[in-house]
PDB file of C-alpha atoms in Angstrom:
ATOM      1  CA  UNK A   1      27.237  -9.962  55.665  1.00  0.00           C
ATOM      2  CA  UNK A   2      23.811  -8.872  57.587  1.00  0.00           C
ATOM      3  CA  UNK A   3      21.936  -6.659  55.463  1.00  0.00           C
ATOM      4  CA  UNK A   4      18.799  -4.556  57.673  1.00  0.00           C
ATOM      5  CA  UNK A   5      16.078  -2.157  56.812  1.00  0.00           C
ATOM      6  CA  UNK A   6      17.043   1.050  56.918  1.00  0.00           C
ATOM      7  CA  UNK A   7      15.382   3.430  59.492  1.00  0.00           C
ATOM      8  CA  UNK A   8      16.559   6.965  59.526  1.00  0.00           C
ATOM      9  CA  UNK A   9      13.789   9.349  58.323  1.00  0.00           C
ATOM     10  CA  UNK A  10      11.332   6.564  58.656  1.00  0.00           C
ATOM     11  CA  UNK A  11       8.028   6.635  60.687  1.00  0.00           C
ATOM     12  CA  UNK A  12       8.851   5.567  64.138  1.00  0.00           C
ATOM     13  CA  UNK A  13      12.431   6.828  63.346  1.00  0.00           C
ATOM     14  CA  UNK A  14      12.584  10.689  63.271  1.00  0.00           C
ATOM     15  CA  UNK A  15      14.172  12.987  64.931  1.00  0.00           C
ATOM     16  CA  UNK A  16      12.256  15.913  66.358  1.00  0.00           C
ATOM     17  CA  UNK A  17      13.299  18.508  63.622  1.00  0.00           C
ATOM     18  CA  UNK A  18      12.291  15.340  60.946  1.00  0.00           C
ATOM     19  CA  UNK A  19       8.922  14.971  62.836  1.00  0.00           C
ATOM     20  CA  UNK A  20       8.201  18.759  62.655  1.00  0.00           C
ATOM     21  CA  UNK A  21       8.894  18.906  58.798  1.00  0.00           C
ATOM     22  CA  UNK A  22       6.810  16.448  58.207  1.00  0.00           C
ATOM     23  CA  UNK A  23       4.033  17.799  60.489  1.00  0.00           C
ATOM     24  CA  UNK A  24       4.587  20.923  58.643  1.00  0.00           C
ATOM     25  CA  UNK A  25       4.342  19.814  55.437  1.00  0.00           C
ATOM     26  CA  UNK A  26       1.015  17.961  56.030  1.00  0.00           C
ATOM     27  CA  UNK A  27       0.053  21.346  57.461  1.00  0.00           C
ATOM     28  CA  UNK A  28       1.010  23.317  54.241  1.00  0.00           C
ATOM     29  CA  UNK A  29      -0.390  20.751  51.926  1.00  0.00           C
ATOM     30  CA  UNK A  30      -3.818  21.471  53.648  1.00  0.00           C
ATOM     31  CA  UNK A  31      -3.615  24.711  53.632  1.00  0.00           C
ATOM     32  CA  UNK A  32      -2.693  24.644  49.850  1.00  0.00           C
ATOM     33  CA  UNK A  33      -5.209  22.267  49.145  1.00  0.00           C
ATOM     34  CA  UNK A  34      -3.141  20.162  48.007  1.00  0.00           C
ATOM     35  CA  UNK A  35      -3.461  17.043  50.345  1.00  0.00           C
ATOM     36  CA  UNK A  36      -5.145  13.910  49.244  1.00  0.00           C
ATOM     37  CA  UNK A  37      -5.963  11.629  52.117  1.00  0.00           C
ATOM     38  CA  UNK A  38      -6.212   8.792  49.792  1.00  0.00           C
ATOM     39  CA  UNK A  39      -2.544   8.891  48.442  1.00  0.00           C
ATOM     40  CA  UNK A  40      -0.829  11.254  50.835  1.00  0.00           C
ATOM     41  CA  UNK A  41       0.147   9.190  53.800  1.00  0.00           C
ATOM     42  CA  UNK A  42       2.923   9.328  56.189  1.00  0.00           C
ATOM     43  CA  UNK A  43       5.298   7.032  54.408  1.00  0.00           C
ATOM     44  CA  UNK A  44       4.637   8.576  51.261  1.00  0.00           C
ATOM     45  CA  UNK A  45       5.735  12.563  52.046  1.00  0.00           C
ATOM     46  CA  UNK A  46       8.679  10.866  53.661  1.00  0.00           C
ATOM     47  CA  UNK A  47       9.849   9.489  50.516  1.00  0.00           C
ATOM     48  CA  UNK A  48       9.820  13.236  49.153  1.00  0.00           C
ATOM     49  CA  UNK A  49      10.928  14.850  52.418  1.00  0.00           C
ATOM     50  CA  UNK A  50      14.192  11.876  52.765  1.00  0.00           C
ATOM     51  CA  UNK A  51      14.955  12.959  48.637  1.00  0.00           C
ATOM     52  CA  UNK A  52      15.156  16.504  49.601  1.00  0.00           C
ATOM     53  CA  UNK A  53      17.090  16.036  52.986  1.00  0.00           C
ATOM     54  CA  UNK A  54      13.981  17.433  54.692  1.00  0.00           C
ATOM     55  CA  UNK A  55      14.526  20.867  53.198  1.00  0.00           C
ATOM     56  CA  UNK A  56      10.712  21.518  53.356  1.00  0.00           C
ATOM     57  CA  UNK A  57      10.736  24.335  50.483  1.00  0.00           C
ATOM     58  CA  UNK A  58      12.925  22.100  48.389  1.00  0.00           C
ATOM     59  CA  UNK A  59      10.296  19.116  49.347  1.00  0.00           C
ATOM     60  CA  UNK A  60       7.329  21.248  48.241  1.00  0.00           C
ATOM     61  CA  UNK A  61       8.669  21.913  44.922  1.00  0.00           C
ATOM     62  CA  UNK A  62       9.421  18.509  43.914  1.00  0.00           C
ATOM     63  CA  UNK A  63       6.201  17.139  45.735  1.00  0.00           C
ATOM     64  CA  UNK A  64       4.048  20.072  44.295  1.00  0.00           C
ATOM     65  CA  UNK A  65       5.828  19.665  40.514  1.00  0.00           C
ATOM     66  CA  UNK A  66       5.142  15.777  40.941  1.00  0.00           C
ATOM     67  CA  UNK A  67       1.318  16.641  41.608  1.00  0.00           C
ATOM     68  CA  UNK A  68       1.201  18.422  38.391  1.00  0.00           C
ATOM     69  CA  UNK A  69       3.033  15.795  36.274  1.00  0.00           C
ATOM     70  CA  UNK A  70       0.521  12.991  37.787  1.00  0.00           C
ATOM     71  CA  UNK A  71      -2.451  15.586  36.393  1.00  0.00           C
ATOM     72  CA  UNK A  72      -0.547  16.308  33.223  1.00  0.00           C
ATOM     73  CA  UNK A  73       0.402  12.499  32.529  1.00  0.00           C
ATOM     74  CA  UNK A  74      -3.006  11.084  33.461  1.00  0.00           C
ATOM     75  CA  UNK A  75      -1.796   8.449  36.159  1.00  0.00           C
ATOM     76  CA  UNK A  76      -5.197   8.060  37.628  1.00  0.00           C
ATOM     77  CA  UNK A  77      -6.783   7.432  34.528  1.00  0.00           C
ATOM     78  CA  UNK A  78      -3.764   5.443  33.333  1.00  0.00           C
ATOM     79  CA  UNK A  79      -4.299   3.166  35.898  1.00  0.00           C
ATOM     80  CA  UNK A  80      -7.759   2.251  35.662  1.00  0.00           C
ATOM     81  CA  UNK A  81      -7.969   2.022  31.667  1.00  0.00           C
ATOM     82  CA  UNK A  82      -4.481   1.002  30.899  1.00  0.00           C
ATOM     83  CA  UNK A  83      -3.578  -2.478  29.083  1.00  0.00           C
ATOM     84  CA  UNK A  84      -0.576  -3.698  26.926  1.00  0.00           C
ATOM     85  CA  UNK A  85      -1.311  -6.098  24.697  1.00  0.00           C
ATOM     86  CA  UNK A  86       2.018  -5.806  22.856  1.00  0.00           C
ATOM     87  CA  UNK A  87       3.370  -7.375  26.083  1.00  0.00           C
ATOM     88  CA  UNK A  88       5.030 -10.578  24.518  1.00  0.00           C
ATOM     89  CA  UNK A  89       6.685  -8.617  21.573  1.00  0.00           C
ATOM     90  CA  UNK A  90       8.232  -6.525  23.930  1.00  0.00           C
ATOM     91  CA  UNK A  91       9.442  -8.943  26.281  1.00  0.00           C
ATOM     92  CA  UNK A  92      10.869 -10.724  23.759  1.00  0.00           C
ATOM     93  CA  UNK A  93      13.185  -7.921  23.012  1.00  0.00           C
ATOM     94  CA  UNK A  94      13.242  -6.180  26.331  1.00  0.00           C
ATOM     95  CA  UNK A  95      12.576  -8.777  29.029  1.00  0.00           C
ATOM     96  CA  UNK A  96      11.425  -6.901  32.303  1.00  0.00           C
ATOM     97  CA  UNK A  97       9.813  -8.275  35.326  1.00  0.00           C
ATOM     98  CA  UNK A  98       9.218  -8.910  39.100  1.00  0.00           C
ATOM     99  CA  UNK A  99      10.072 -11.998  40.408  1.00  0.00           C
ATOM    100  CA  UNK A 100      10.027 -12.833  44.422  1.00  0.00           C
ATOM    101  CA  UNK A 101      11.402 -10.838  47.059  1.00  0.00           C
ATOM    102  CA  UNK A 102      14.969 -10.598  48.255  1.00  0.00           C
ATOM    103  CA  UNK A 103      16.266 -11.373  52.054  1.00  0.00           C
ATOM    104  CA  UNK A 104      14.394  -8.182  53.461  1.00  0.00           C
ATOM    105  CA  UNK A 105      11.171  -8.861  51.786  1.00  0.00           C
ATOM    106  CA  UNK A 106      11.587  -6.320  48.929  1.00  0.00           C
ATOM    107  CA  UNK A 107      10.282  -6.864  45.624  1.00  0.00           C
ATOM    108  CA  UNK A 108      12.809  -7.800  43.154  1.00  0.00           C
ATOM    109  CA  UNK A 109      12.697  -5.916  39.784  1.00  0.00           C
ATOM    110  CA  UNK A 110      14.814  -7.604  36.670  1.00  0.00           C
ATOM    111  CA  UNK A 111      15.808  -6.375  33.365  1.00  0.00           C
ATOM    112  CA  UNK A 112      17.673  -7.926  30.521  1.00  0.00           C
ATOM    113  CA  UNK A 113      19.103  -5.182  28.752  1.00  0.00           C
ATOM    114  CA  UNK A 114      21.397  -7.257  25.968  1.00  0.00           C
ATOM    115  CA  UNK A 115      18.918  -7.776  23.548  1.00  0.00           C
ATOM    116  CA  UNK A 116      17.548  -4.150  23.519  1.00  0.00           C
ATOM    117  CA  UNK A 117      17.464  -2.408  20.520  1.00  0.00           C
ATOM    118  CA  UNK A 118      15.564   0.430  20.172  1.00  0.00           C
ATOM    119  CA  UNK A 119      14.572   0.105  16.450  1.00  0.00           C
ATOM    120  CA  UNK A 120      13.340  -2.996  16.748  1.00  0.00           C
ATOM    121  CA  UNK A 121      11.378  -2.014  20.110  1.00  0.00           C
ATOM    122  CA  UNK A 122       9.761   1.261  18.281  1.00  0.00           C
ATOM    123  CA  UNK A 123       8.574  -1.349  15.481  1.00  0.00           C
ATOM    124  CA  UNK A 124       6.158  -2.805  18.236  1.00  0.00           C
ATOM    125  CA  UNK A 125       5.481  -0.366  20.328  1.00  0.00           C
ATOM    126  CA  UNK A 126       6.509   3.418  21.107  1.00  0.00           C
ATOM    127  CA  UNK A 127       8.479   5.247  23.633  1.00  0.00           C
ATOM    128  CA  UNK A 128       5.343   6.901  24.857  1.00  0.00           C
ATOM    129  CA  UNK A 129       3.860   3.603  25.247  1.00  0.00           C
ATOM    130  CA  UNK A 130       6.734   2.383  27.237  1.00  0.00           C
ATOM    131  CA  UNK A 131       6.445   5.443  29.723  1.00  0.00           C
ATOM    132  CA  UNK A 132       3.106   4.456  30.151  1.00  0.00           C
ATOM    133  CA  UNK A 133       4.283   1.164  30.956  1.00  0.00           C
ATOM    134  CA  UNK A 134       6.724   2.100  33.179  1.00  0.00           C
ATOM    135  CA  UNK A 135       4.359   4.615  35.147  1.00  0.00           C
ATOM    136  CA  UNK A 136       1.515   2.081  35.296  1.00  0.00           C
ATOM    137  CA  UNK A 137       4.139  -0.945  36.993  1.00  0.00           C
ATOM    138  CA  UNK A 138       4.923   1.597  39.631  1.00  0.00           C
ATOM    139  CA  UNK A 139       1.550   2.612  40.687  1.00  0.00           C
ATOM    140  CA  UNK A 140       0.824  -1.110  40.808  1.00  0.00           C
ATOM    141  CA  UNK A 141       3.948  -1.516  43.187  1.00  0.00           C
ATOM    142  CA  UNK A 142       2.787   0.974  45.481  1.00  0.00           C
ATOM    143  CA  UNK A 143      -0.694  -0.053  45.431  1.00  0.00           C
ATOM    144  CA  UNK A 144      -0.319  -3.427  45.507  1.00  0.00           C
ATOM    145  CA  UNK A 145       2.996  -4.935  45.639  1.00  0.00           C
ATOM    146  CA  UNK A 146       4.430  -3.424  48.164  1.00  0.00           C
ATOM    147  CA  UNK A 147       1.872  -3.589  50.646  1.00  0.00           C
ATOM    148  CA  UNK A 148       1.501  -7.036  49.708  1.00  0.00           C
ATOM    149  CA  UNK A 149       4.948  -7.515  50.811  1.00  0.00           C
ATOM    150  CA  UNK A 150       4.553  -5.519  53.795  1.00  0.00           C
ATOM    151  CA  UNK A 151       2.467  -8.215  55.269  1.00  0.00           C
ATOM    152  CA  UNK A 152       4.332 -11.138  54.239  1.00  0.00           C
ATOM    153  CA  UNK A 153       7.904  -9.736  55.379  1.00  0.00           C
ATOM    154  CA  UNK A 154      10.314 -11.831  57.251  1.00  0.00           C
ATOM    155  CA  UNK A 155       9.940 -10.514  60.772  1.00  0.00           C
ATOM    156  CA  UNK A 156       7.252  -8.827  59.877  1.00  0.00           C
ATOM    157  CA  UNK A 157       4.654  -7.473  58.833  1.00  0.00           C
ATOM    158  CA  UNK A 158       6.726  -3.886  58.764  1.00  0.00           C
ATOM    159  CA  UNK A 159       6.434  -1.135  55.877  1.00  0.00           C
ATOM    160  CA  UNK A 160       7.983  -2.037  52.971  1.00  0.00           C
ATOM    161  CA  UNK A 161       8.386   0.650  50.528  1.00  0.00           C
ATOM    162  CA  UNK A 162      11.400  -0.058  47.998  1.00  0.00           C
ATOM    163  CA  UNK A 163      12.821  -2.609  45.972  1.00  0.00           C
ATOM    164  CA  UNK A 164      15.754  -4.529  44.858  1.00  0.00           C
ATOM    165  CA  UNK A 165      16.737  -3.973  41.019  1.00  0.00           C
ATOM    166  CA  UNK A 166      18.780  -6.153  38.882  1.00  0.00           C
ATOM    167  CA  UNK A 167      19.799  -4.917  35.804  1.00  0.00           C
ATOM    168  CA  UNK A 168      21.486  -7.335  33.675  1.00  0.00           C
ATOM    169  CA  UNK A 169      23.802  -6.367  30.816  1.00  0.00           C
ATOM    170  CA  UNK A 170      24.739  -9.628  29.451  1.00  0.00           C
ATOM    171  CA  UNK A 171      25.200  -9.308  25.955  1.00  0.00           C
ATOM    172  CA  UNK A 172      25.172  -5.297  25.202  1.00  0.00           C
ATOM    173  CA  UNK A 173      27.631  -4.524  22.918  1.00  0.00           C
ATOM    174  CA  UNK A 174      29.624  -1.686  22.052  1.00  0.00           C
ATOM    175  CA  UNK A 175      27.581  -0.681  19.154  1.00  0.00           C
ATOM    176  CA  UNK A 176      24.216  -0.458  21.422  1.00  0.00           C
ATOM    177  CA  UNK A 177      25.757   1.203  24.412  1.00  0.00           C
ATOM    178  CA  UNK A 178      24.627   4.619  23.799  1.00  0.00           C
ATOM    179  CA  UNK A 179      21.174   3.383  22.928  1.00  0.00           C
ATOM    180  CA  UNK A 180      20.664   1.481  26.095  1.00  0.00           C
ATOM    181  CA  UNK A 181      22.208   4.720  27.980  1.00  0.00           C
ATOM    182  CA  UNK A 182      19.728   6.946  26.553  1.00  0.00           C
ATOM    183  CA  UNK A 183      16.851   4.747  27.167  1.00  0.00           C
ATOM    184  CA  UNK A 184      18.111   3.963  31.042  1.00  0.00           C
ATOM    185  CA  UNK A 185      18.484   7.692  31.452  1.00  0.00           C
ATOM    186  CA  UNK A 186      14.660   8.341  30.213  1.00  0.00           C
ATOM    187  CA  UNK A 187      13.231   5.668  32.274  1.00  0.00           C
ATOM    188  CA  UNK A 188      15.379   6.743  35.202  1.00  0.00           C
ATOM    189  CA  UNK A 189      14.237  10.605  35.251  1.00  0.00           C
ATOM    190  CA  UNK A 190      10.791   9.249  35.594  1.00  0.00           C
ATOM    191  CA  UNK A 191      11.621   7.409  38.929  1.00  0.00           C
ATOM    192  CA  UNK A 192      14.059   9.990  40.384  1.00  0.00           C
ATOM    193  CA  UNK A 193      11.623  13.023  39.578  1.00  0.00           C
ATOM    194  CA  UNK A 194       8.441  11.055  40.454  1.00  0.00           C
ATOM    195  CA  UNK A 195       8.982   8.106  42.462  1.00  0.00           C
ATOM    196  CA  UNK A 196      11.864   9.014  44.868  1.00  0.00           C
ATOM    197  CA  UNK A 197      13.079   6.769  47.272  1.00  0.00           C
ATOM    198  CA  UNK A 198      11.694   3.682  46.048  1.00  0.00           C
ATOM    199  CA  UNK A 199      15.281   1.999  44.939  1.00  0.00           C
ATOM    200  CA  UNK A 200      16.723   0.098  47.929  1.00  0.00           C
ATOM    201  CA  UNK A 201      19.456  -1.598  45.882  1.00  0.00           C
ATOM    202  CA  UNK A 202      20.156  -2.080  42.525  1.00  0.00           C
ATOM    203  CA  UNK A 203      22.618  -4.510  40.974  1.00  0.00           C
ATOM    204  CA  UNK A 204      24.043  -3.703  37.529  1.00  0.00           C
ATOM    205  CA  UNK A 205      25.501  -6.954  36.722  1.00  0.00           C
ATOM    206  CA  UNK A 206      27.865  -8.364  33.803  1.00  0.00           C
ATOM    207  CA  UNK A 207      28.790  -5.386  32.930  1.00  0.00           C
ATOM    208  CA  UNK A 208      32.010  -4.915  30.396  1.00  0.00           C
ATOM    209  CA  UNK A 209      34.976  -3.337  31.282  1.00  0.00           C
ATOM    210  CA  UNK A 210      33.990  -0.192  29.018  1.00  0.00           C
ATOM    211  CA  UNK A 211      30.723   0.385  31.090  1.00  0.00           C
ATOM    212  CA  UNK A 212      32.210   2.746  33.315  1.00  0.00           C
ATOM    213  CA  UNK A 213      32.344   5.261  30.256  1.00  0.00           C
ATOM    214  CA  UNK A 214      28.473   4.570  29.582  1.00  0.00           C
ATOM    215  CA  UNK A 215      27.925   4.709  33.721  1.00  0.00           C
ATOM    216  CA  UNK A 216      29.702   7.988  33.652  1.00  0.00           C
ATOM    217  CA  UNK A 217      27.050   9.340  31.293  1.00  0.00           C
ATOM    218  CA  UNK A 218      24.076   8.139  33.301  1.00  0.00           C
ATOM    219  CA  UNK A 219      25.932   9.015  36.680  1.00  0.00           C
ATOM    220  CA  UNK A 220      24.981  12.803  36.650  1.00  0.00           C
ATOM    221  CA  UNK A 221      21.344  12.371  36.411  1.00  0.00           C
ATOM    222  CA  UNK A 222      20.893  10.402  39.593  1.00  0.00           C
ATOM    223  CA  UNK A 223      21.557  12.066  43.060  1.00  0.00           C
ATOM    224  CA  UNK A 224      24.367  11.167  45.334  1.00  0.00           C
ATOM    225  CA  UNK A 225      21.853   9.048  47.541  1.00  0.00           C
ATOM    226  CA  UNK A 226      20.682   6.815  44.540  1.00  0.00           C
ATOM    227  CA  UNK A 227      24.320   6.383  43.388  1.00  0.00           C
ATOM    228  CA  UNK A 228      25.386   4.797  46.662  1.00  0.00           C
ATOM    229  CA  UNK A 229      22.906   2.185  46.362  1.00  0.00           C
ATOM    230  CA  UNK A 230      24.037   1.162  43.123  1.00  0.00           C
ATOM    231  CA  UNK A 231      26.388  -1.651  42.536  1.00  0.00           C
ATOM    232  CA  UNK A 232      28.398  -2.238  39.620  1.00  0.00           C
ATOM    233  CA  UNK A 233      29.642  -5.732  39.020  1.00  0.00           C
ATOM    234  CA  UNK A 234      30.859  -8.065  36.156  1.00  0.00           C
ATOM    235  CA  UNK A 235      30.523 -11.648  35.447  1.00  0.00           C
ATOM    236  CA  UNK A 236      31.333 -12.465  38.987  1.00  0.00           C
ATOM    237  CA  UNK A 237      28.261 -10.758  40.220  1.00  0.00           C
ATOM    238  CA  UNK A 238      26.815 -14.164  41.857  1.00  0.00           C
ATOM    239  CA  UNK A 239      28.368 -13.903  45.462  1.00  0.00           C
ATOM    240  CA  UNK A 240      27.404 -10.203  45.593  1.00  0.00           C
ATOM    241  CA  UNK A 241      23.832 -10.857  44.920  1.00  0.00           C
ATOM    242  CA  UNK A 242      23.241 -13.929  46.653  1.00  0.00           C
ATOM    243  CA  UNK A 243      23.626 -11.209  50.074  1.00  0.00           C
ATOM    244  CA  UNK A 244      20.739  -9.958  49.214  1.00  0.00           C
ATOM    245  CA  UNK A 245      19.254 -12.921  47.682  1.00  0.00           C
ATOM    246  CA  UNK A 246      17.964 -16.290  48.270  1.00  0.00           C
ATOM    247  CA  UNK A 247      19.770 -18.828  45.267  1.00  0.00           C
ATOM    248  CA  UNK A 248      16.021 -20.491  45.319  1.00  0.00           C
ATOM    249  CA  UNK A 249      14.892 -16.994  44.058  1.00  0.00           C
ATOM    250  CA  UNK A 250      16.993 -16.134  41.843  1.00  0.00           C
ATOM    251  CA  UNK A 251      16.603 -17.186  38.078  1.00  0.00           C
ATOM    252  CA  UNK A 252      18.546 -20.075  37.087  1.00  0.00           C
ATOM    253  CA  UNK A 253      19.911 -17.611  33.418  1.00  0.00           C
ATOM    254  CA  UNK A 254      21.142 -15.287  36.741  1.00  0.00           C
ATOM    255  CA  UNK A 255      23.156 -18.373  38.159  1.00  0.00           C
ATOM    256  CA  UNK A 256      20.169 -18.736  40.657  1.00  0.00           C
ATOM    257  CA  UNK A 257      17.963 -21.953  41.239  1.00  0.00           C
ATOM    258  CA  UNK A 258      14.434 -20.904  40.327  1.00  0.00           C
ATOM    259  CA  UNK A 259      13.113 -22.391  37.017  1.00  0.00           C
ATOM    260  CA  UNK A 260       9.312 -21.416  36.971  1.00  0.00           C
ATOM    261  CA  UNK A 261       7.059 -23.220  34.719  1.00  0.00           C
ATOM    262  CA  UNK A 262       6.682 -21.507  31.629  1.00  0.00           C
ATOM    263  CA  UNK A 263       9.671 -19.122  32.699  1.00  0.00           C
ATOM    264  CA  UNK A 264      10.921 -16.571  35.419  1.00  0.00           C
ATOM    265  CA  UNK A 265      10.096 -13.824  33.008  1.00  0.00           C
ATOM    266  CA  UNK A 266       6.212 -14.694  32.620  1.00  0.00           C
ATOM    267  CA  UNK A 267       5.623 -16.170  36.401  1.00  0.00           C
ATOM    268  CA  UNK A 268       5.540 -12.697  38.092  1.00  0.00           C
ATOM    269  CA  UNK A 269       6.142 -14.715  41.577  1.00  0.00           C
ATOM    270  CA  UNK A 270       5.646 -13.029  44.212  1.00  0.00           C
ATOM    271  CA  UNK A 271       3.424 -11.822  47.686  1.00  0.00           C
ATOM    272  CA  UNK A 272       1.661 -10.146  45.707  1.00  0.00           C
ATOM    273  CA  UNK A 273      -0.165 -13.078  44.156  1.00  0.00           C
ATOM    274  CA  UNK A 274      -1.075 -14.435  48.012  1.00  0.00           C
ATOM    275  CA  UNK A 275      -2.899 -11.289  49.547  1.00  0.00           C
ATOM    276  CA  UNK A 276      -6.092 -10.402  47.984  1.00  0.00           C
ATOM    277  CA  UNK A 277      -6.585  -7.059  46.946  1.00  0.00           C
ATOM    278  CA  UNK A 278      -9.402  -6.646  49.094  1.00  0.00           C
ATOM    279  CA  UNK A 279      -7.678  -7.299  52.162  1.00  0.00           C
ATOM    280  CA  UNK A 280      -5.010  -4.419  50.585  1.00  0.00           C
ATOM    281  CA  UNK A 281      -7.841  -2.247  50.081  1.00  0.00           C
ATOM    282  CA  UNK A 282      -9.827  -2.770  53.431  1.00  0.00           C
ATOM    283  CA  UNK A 283      -6.275  -1.368  54.979  1.00  0.00           C
ATOM    284  CA  UNK A 284      -6.342   1.665  52.439  1.00  0.00           C
ATOM    285  CA  UNK A 285      -9.991   2.483  53.245  1.00  0.00           C
ATOM    286  CA  UNK A 286      -9.136   2.705  57.221  1.00  0.00           C
ATOM    287  CA  UNK A 287      -5.641   4.745  56.584  1.00  0.00           C
ATOM    288  CA  UNK A 288      -7.627   7.074  54.245  1.00  0.00           C
ATOM    289  CA  UNK A 289     -10.293   7.472  57.024  1.00  0.00           C
ATOM    290  CA  UNK A 290      -7.310   8.510  59.375  1.00  0.00           C
ATOM    291  CA  UNK A 291      -5.834  10.986  57.124  1.00  0.00           C
ATOM    292  CA  UNK A 292      -9.238  12.402  56.262  1.00  0.00           C
ATOM    293  CA  UNK A 293      -9.526  12.952  60.025  1.00  0.00           C
ATOM    294  CA  UNK A 294      -6.024  14.655  60.487  1.00  0.00           C
ATOM    295  CA  UNK A 295      -6.781  17.047  57.423  1.00  0.00           C
ATOM    296  CA  UNK A 296     -10.333  17.810  59.034  1.00  0.00           C
ATOM    297  CA  UNK A 297      -8.265  18.393  62.306  1.00  0.00           C
ATOM    298  CA  UNK A 298      -5.565  20.981  60.281  1.00  0.00           C
ATOM    299  CA  UNK A 299      -8.722  22.830  58.586  1.00  0.00           C
ATOM    300  CA  UNK A 300      -9.881  23.586  62.017  1.00  0.00           C
ATOM    301  CA  UNK A 301      -6.853  24.691  63.498  1.00  0.00           C
ATOM    302  CA  UNK A 302      -6.254  26.957  60.145  1.00  0.00           C
ATOM    303  CA  UNK A 303      -9.345  28.231  60.300  1.00  0.00           C
ATOM    304  CA  UNK A 304      -8.962  29.150  64.236  1.00  0.00           C
ATOM    305  CA  UNK A 305      -5.687  30.724  63.542  1.00  0.00           C
ATOM    306  CA  UNK A 306      -6.697  32.934  60.713  1.00  0.00           C
TER     307      UNK A 306
END
């Protein structure tokens, strides 16, 4: 099976109507004083447009709600100041980590939910802290992981803006199903509402037969596009996962060959450790200058037409 990057609704592959929707969104954002050249690049705006099927009013509603949430949550300050000294204690209860890239060059994100006990977890941290950590990782992925992966992508460079996620349910008991479902639902809501179109593919592996009942509880909170990206697999998951992930990259505990010194959970291997912050920042500065020029051009047009 050959897997390919999706192109529909993405930069360089827009229909006339989609291009017009993007241009109007940029114009409306400038007019409303919402456009930030440091963040609102074409790829970011297109993620929100795709999430709302290029319906401009719905996209603006979603995007402006995100901007308000970003202010209320204090995302910019969080990115600068957040630390997580309880990381080792949390990892022992709930391993979650990035580990290399898939065959499309997308970062691989892995969670092992088998030992997740929310009561024990809240004894070493808080749910608010876990949400902050989750948002911090989203921002780090946008600011550094994706750009680094883009520069090192197979047949690249090209724009990487999605991840390949593996949720491992090995060890999840019937007793803990409701806890796991509730926790995943909370985390999923942040991703769906505020970081749309960042999930490329998700494998839920080692899913017990009764997982379908839990899945039915989670599914209504996810949009149709997201649901289509999710593969529910039992213990015989390896063949399906290896269509997307090289065996040498897949951790041994998931049936792969990778055995990172000190454990794959702590290695954080990937292009983000190969591409310098300075190189990514230089690209960011150049992009911001281009978007500032676009913003000023739109402002001039608005003043002329007023």
